[in-house]
Short mmCIF file of C-alpha atoms in Angstrom, two decimals:
data_model
loop_
_atom_site.label_atom_id
_atom_site.label_comp_id
_atom_site.label_asym_id
_atom_site.label_seq_id
_atom_site.Cartn_x
_atom_site.Cartn_y
_atom_site.Cartn_z
CA MET A 320 32.88 -17.83 -1.98
CA THR A 321 31.49 -15.77 -4.66
CA VAL A 322 27.66 -15.13 -4.84
CA SER A 323 25.19 -13.96 -7.73
CA ILE A 324 23.37 -10.90 -6.98
CA THR A 325 20.45 -9.53 -8.90
CA LEU A 326 19.34 -6.04 -8.24
CA ASP A 327 16.81 -5.12 -10.90
CA PHE A 328 14.27 -2.75 -9.35
CA SER A 329 12.93 0.68 -9.28
CA LEU A 330 11.84 2.66 -6.01
CA ARG A 331 10.70 6.21 -5.12
CA GLN A 332 10.86 8.20 -1.98
CA GLY A 333 9.30 11.83 -2.53
CA ASP A 334 11.45 13.48 -5.03
CA PHE A 335 14.05 10.79 -5.26
CA ALA A 336 13.92 7.82 -7.57
CA LEU A 337 16.21 4.77 -7.52
CA ASP A 338 16.42 2.62 -10.70
CA ILE A 339 19.15 0.03 -10.86
CA GLN A 340 19.71 -2.86 -12.84
CA GLU A 341 22.62 -4.89 -12.07
CA GLN A 342 23.75 -8.77 -12.00
CA VAL A 343 27.05 -9.26 -10.38
CA GLU A 344 28.97 -12.32 -9.01
CA ALA A 345 31.39 -11.56 -6.60
CA ARG A 346 32.68 -11.78 -3.00
CA VAL A 347 32.32 -8.34 -2.07
CA VAL A 348 30.15 -5.63 -3.88
CA ALA A 349 30.93 -2.04 -3.03
CA LEU A 350 28.30 0.59 -3.56
CA PHE A 351 30.22 3.64 -4.06
CA GLY A 352 29.09 7.17 -4.57
CA PRO A 353 28.31 10.44 -2.79
CA SER A 354 25.73 11.23 -0.20
CA GLY A 355 22.15 10.96 -1.61
CA SER A 356 22.90 8.63 -4.48
CA GLY A 357 20.81 5.61 -3.26
CA LYS A 358 23.37 3.24 -1.68
CA THR A 359 21.61 3.06 1.74
CA THR A 360 18.33 2.46 -0.15
CA VAL A 361 19.78 -0.20 -2.00
CA LEU A 362 20.82 -2.13 1.28
CA GLU A 363 17.34 -1.53 2.68
CA SER A 364 15.80 -3.01 -0.25
CA ILE A 365 17.86 -6.12 0.08
CA ALA A 366 17.17 -6.41 3.79
CA GLY A 367 13.45 -5.82 2.96
CA LEU A 368 12.99 -2.72 4.72
CA ARG A 369 11.84 -1.02 1.78
CA SER A 370 9.66 -2.50 -0.82
CA PRO A 371 10.40 -1.60 -4.58
CA GLU A 372 7.78 -0.51 -6.95
CA ARG A 373 8.85 -3.21 -9.56
CA GLY A 374 11.51 -5.65 -10.31
CA VAL A 375 13.71 -8.46 -8.72
CA ILE A 376 15.96 -8.80 -5.89
CA ARG A 377 17.80 -12.17 -6.11
CA ILE A 378 20.69 -13.78 -4.13
CA GLY A 379 21.97 -16.96 -5.44
CA ASN A 380 19.08 -18.88 -6.49
CA ARG A 381 16.88 -17.31 -3.67
CA THR A 382 14.30 -14.63 -4.75
CA LEU A 383 13.65 -12.20 -1.98
CA TYR A 384 11.44 -9.87 -4.12
CA ASP A 385 9.83 -10.24 -7.30
CA ALA A 386 6.92 -7.75 -8.06
CA ASP A 387 5.53 -9.90 -11.17
CA GLY A 388 5.90 -13.18 -9.23
CA GLY A 389 4.05 -11.62 -6.26
CA VAL A 390 7.10 -12.37 -3.90
CA ASP A 391 8.17 -10.11 -1.12
CA VAL A 392 9.92 -12.10 1.53
CA PRO A 393 9.68 -10.61 5.02
CA PRO A 394 12.88 -9.27 6.62
CA HIS A 395 13.04 -11.72 9.25
CA GLU A 396 13.06 -14.60 6.77
CA ARG A 397 15.55 -13.19 4.25
CA HIS A 398 18.58 -14.51 6.34
CA ILE A 399 20.48 -10.99 5.48
CA GLY A 400 22.76 -9.92 8.21
CA TYR A 401 22.46 -6.07 8.09
CA VAL A 402 24.93 -3.49 9.93
CA PRO A 403 23.25 0.14 9.61
CA GLN A 404 25.38 3.29 9.99
CA ASP A 405 23.77 3.55 13.78
CA LEU A 406 24.74 0.16 14.69
CA ALA A 407 21.26 -0.12 16.56
CA LEU A 408 22.90 -1.88 19.51
CA PHE A 409 20.58 -2.29 22.69
CA PRO A 410 22.17 0.04 25.64
CA HIS A 411 20.31 -2.03 28.29
CA MET A 412 21.82 -5.14 26.95
CA ASN A 413 25.31 -6.27 27.62
CA VAL A 414 27.65 -7.47 24.68
CA THR A 415 26.54 -11.23 25.09
CA ARG A 416 22.78 -10.38 24.81
CA ASN A 417 23.15 -8.01 21.89
CA ILE A 418 25.03 -10.53 19.93
CA LEU A 419 22.67 -13.33 20.52
CA TYR A 420 19.65 -10.88 19.88
CA GLY A 421 19.86 -11.34 16.14
CA ALA A 422 19.91 -15.18 16.16
CA ASN A 423 16.90 -15.26 18.80
CA ALA A 424 14.83 -12.78 16.80
CA ALA A 425 15.35 -14.97 13.88
CA HIS A 426 14.66 -18.18 15.80
CA ASP A 427 18.08 -19.55 14.65
CA VAL A 428 20.78 -19.70 17.28
CA GLY A 429 22.84 -21.55 15.04
CA SER A 430 25.76 -23.77 16.38
CA ALA A 431 27.77 -23.21 19.21
CA ALA A 432 31.01 -23.89 17.09
CA ALA A 433 29.70 -21.22 14.46
CA LEU A 434 29.17 -18.56 17.27
CA GLU A 435 32.66 -19.38 18.66
CA GLN A 436 34.28 -18.77 15.38
CA VAL A 437 32.68 -15.37 15.05
CA LEU A 438 33.63 -14.24 18.64
CA SER A 439 37.27 -15.66 17.79
CA LEU A 440 37.62 -13.97 14.71
CA LEU A 441 36.31 -10.51 16.00
CA GLU A 442 38.15 -10.84 19.25
CA LEU A 443 35.22 -10.34 21.23
CA TRP A 444 35.82 -12.97 24.24
CA PRO A 445 37.00 -10.36 26.72
CA LEU A 446 34.15 -8.03 26.08
CA LEU A 447 31.24 -10.37 26.70
CA GLU A 448 30.17 -9.21 30.01
CA ARG A 449 30.63 -5.22 29.31
CA GLY A 450 27.82 -3.00 28.86
CA VAL A 451 27.43 -1.03 25.49
CA GLY A 452 28.26 1.91 27.21
CA ASP A 453 31.45 0.75 28.28
CA LEU A 454 32.62 -0.07 24.73
CA SER A 455 34.92 2.29 22.47
CA GLY A 456 33.53 2.78 18.73
CA GLY A 457 35.56 0.02 17.14
CA GLU A 458 34.38 -2.33 20.08
CA ARG A 459 30.77 -1.38 19.19
CA GLN A 460 31.50 -1.85 15.32
CA ARG A 461 32.51 -5.32 16.12
CA VAL A 462 29.58 -6.20 18.31
CA ALA A 463 27.22 -4.95 15.88
CA ILE A 464 28.98 -7.05 13.16
CA ALA A 465 28.95 -10.06 15.27
CA ARG A 466 25.13 -10.06 15.93
CA ALA A 467 24.61 -9.84 11.91
CA LEU A 468 26.56 -12.89 11.80
CA THR A 469 24.95 -15.05 14.31
CA THR A 470 22.43 -16.14 11.91
CA SER A 471 24.96 -17.66 9.37
CA PRO A 472 23.33 -14.91 7.06
CA LEU A 473 23.30 -15.55 3.05
CA LEU A 474 24.55 -12.04 2.63
CA LEU A 475 26.06 -9.33 4.92
CA LEU A 476 25.12 -5.75 4.27
CA LEU A 477 27.67 -2.94 5.69
CA ASP A 478 26.52 0.59 5.57
CA GLU A 479 29.73 2.89 5.93
CA PRO A 480 31.07 0.62 8.68
CA LEU A 481 34.19 2.65 9.18
CA THR A 482 32.91 6.20 8.74
CA ALA A 483 32.37 7.10 12.25
CA LEU A 484 35.87 5.90 13.43
CA ASP A 485 39.23 7.87 13.41
CA SER A 486 41.92 7.04 11.27
CA GLY A 487 43.68 4.73 13.85
CA LEU A 488 40.39 2.69 14.63
CA ARG A 489 39.57 2.19 10.84
CA ALA A 490 43.14 0.83 10.26
CA ARG A 491 42.33 -1.73 13.24
CA ILE A 492 38.88 -2.54 12.09
CA LEU A 493 39.40 -3.25 8.50
CA PRO A 494 41.33 -6.48 8.84
CA TYR A 495 38.55 -7.61 10.80
CA LEU A 496 36.22 -7.13 7.91
CA GLU A 497 38.74 -8.73 5.58
CA ARG A 498 38.78 -11.87 7.93
CA ILE A 499 35.12 -12.18 7.61
CA ARG A 500 35.42 -12.18 3.66
CA ASP A 501 38.34 -14.53 3.71
CA GLU A 502 37.65 -16.98 6.65
CA LEU A 503 34.04 -16.97 7.02
CA ALA A 504 33.42 -16.60 3.31
CA THR A 505 30.46 -14.62 3.78
CA PRO A 506 29.33 -12.48 0.57
CA ILE A 507 29.20 -8.64 1.33
CA VAL A 508 27.55 -5.89 -0.01
CA TYR A 509 29.65 -2.85 1.18
CA VAL A 510 28.84 0.99 1.20
CA SER A 511 31.55 3.42 1.39
CA HIS A 512 32.63 6.81 0.40
CA ASP A 513 36.46 5.86 1.14
CA GLU A 514 38.28 4.52 -1.88
CA ALA A 515 41.25 2.79 0.12
CA GLU A 516 38.49 0.77 1.88
CA ILE A 517 37.14 0.03 -1.68
CA ARG A 518 40.36 -1.25 -2.74
CA ALA A 519 40.96 -3.59 0.11
CA MET A 520 37.58 -4.88 0.52
CA ALA A 521 35.70 -5.23 -2.83
CA ASP A 522 36.24 -7.20 -5.94
CA TRP A 523 33.32 -5.36 -7.86
CA VAL A 524 32.10 -1.80 -7.54
CA VAL A 525 29.01 -0.42 -8.57
CA GLU A 526 29.15 3.34 -8.70
CA LEU A 527 25.97 5.30 -7.92
CA GLU A 528 24.76 8.97 -8.77
CA LEU A 529 21.59 10.28 -8.21
CA GLY A 530 19.59 6.54 -7.96
CA ARG A 531 21.50 5.49 -11.15
CA ALA A 532 24.36 3.27 -11.68
CA THR A 533 27.35 5.38 -13.54
CA ARG A 534 29.85 2.69 -13.59
CA SER A 535 29.81 -1.15 -12.64
CA GLY A 536 33.13 -3.45 -12.66
CA PRO A 537 36.20 -3.97 -10.97
CA TRP A 538 37.72 -1.02 -8.87
CA GLN A 539 39.19 1.69 -11.35
CA GLY A 540 40.08 4.41 -8.67
CA ASP A 541 40.32 7.96 -10.54
CA SER A 542 41.21 6.13 -13.74
#
């Protein structure tokens, strides 16, 4: 399923200024560019963790932020699933409680069938009683993604989900992400430095540099 994403806003953090004007309709939009180009800042703005100084953020027909209209939907009401680079799993909770935390925090546990679908898709049934400290890097990544999906989000934000994994684990986790895209039909904004990931996941790429989009369109690699 494609979704219309409007990102037309400006934000300043110290000496760094982000100014983006993009309207895209796609299943997976990748944000691609060097460190410090503003990719994570865009995700955090969509999630409501940072407030722009001007502009509009809209997903489909739902406005999340509109400076002129006085709209700034709180993060917990945006129905955005966000998986940050550090995963933010709770070490004192087992896998089940970590996965359900997102739904409970949003006061929306969702249907049992939907939860079962996520657990099956990410092959998490054997891990449910394990502690976070007993999980591999790839298993932790799958748990974090499952937690983000428990609320049936309007949009899933993935911030470099494979960067901390070795090449073997990356090759094993990428198919799970493709299944989320294809079987759950959940729209995704995907941050990565890796061209192979971009080719596999995205149908639209916004290349960022120093807080500005330098190119926007289907992936073109080094062409």
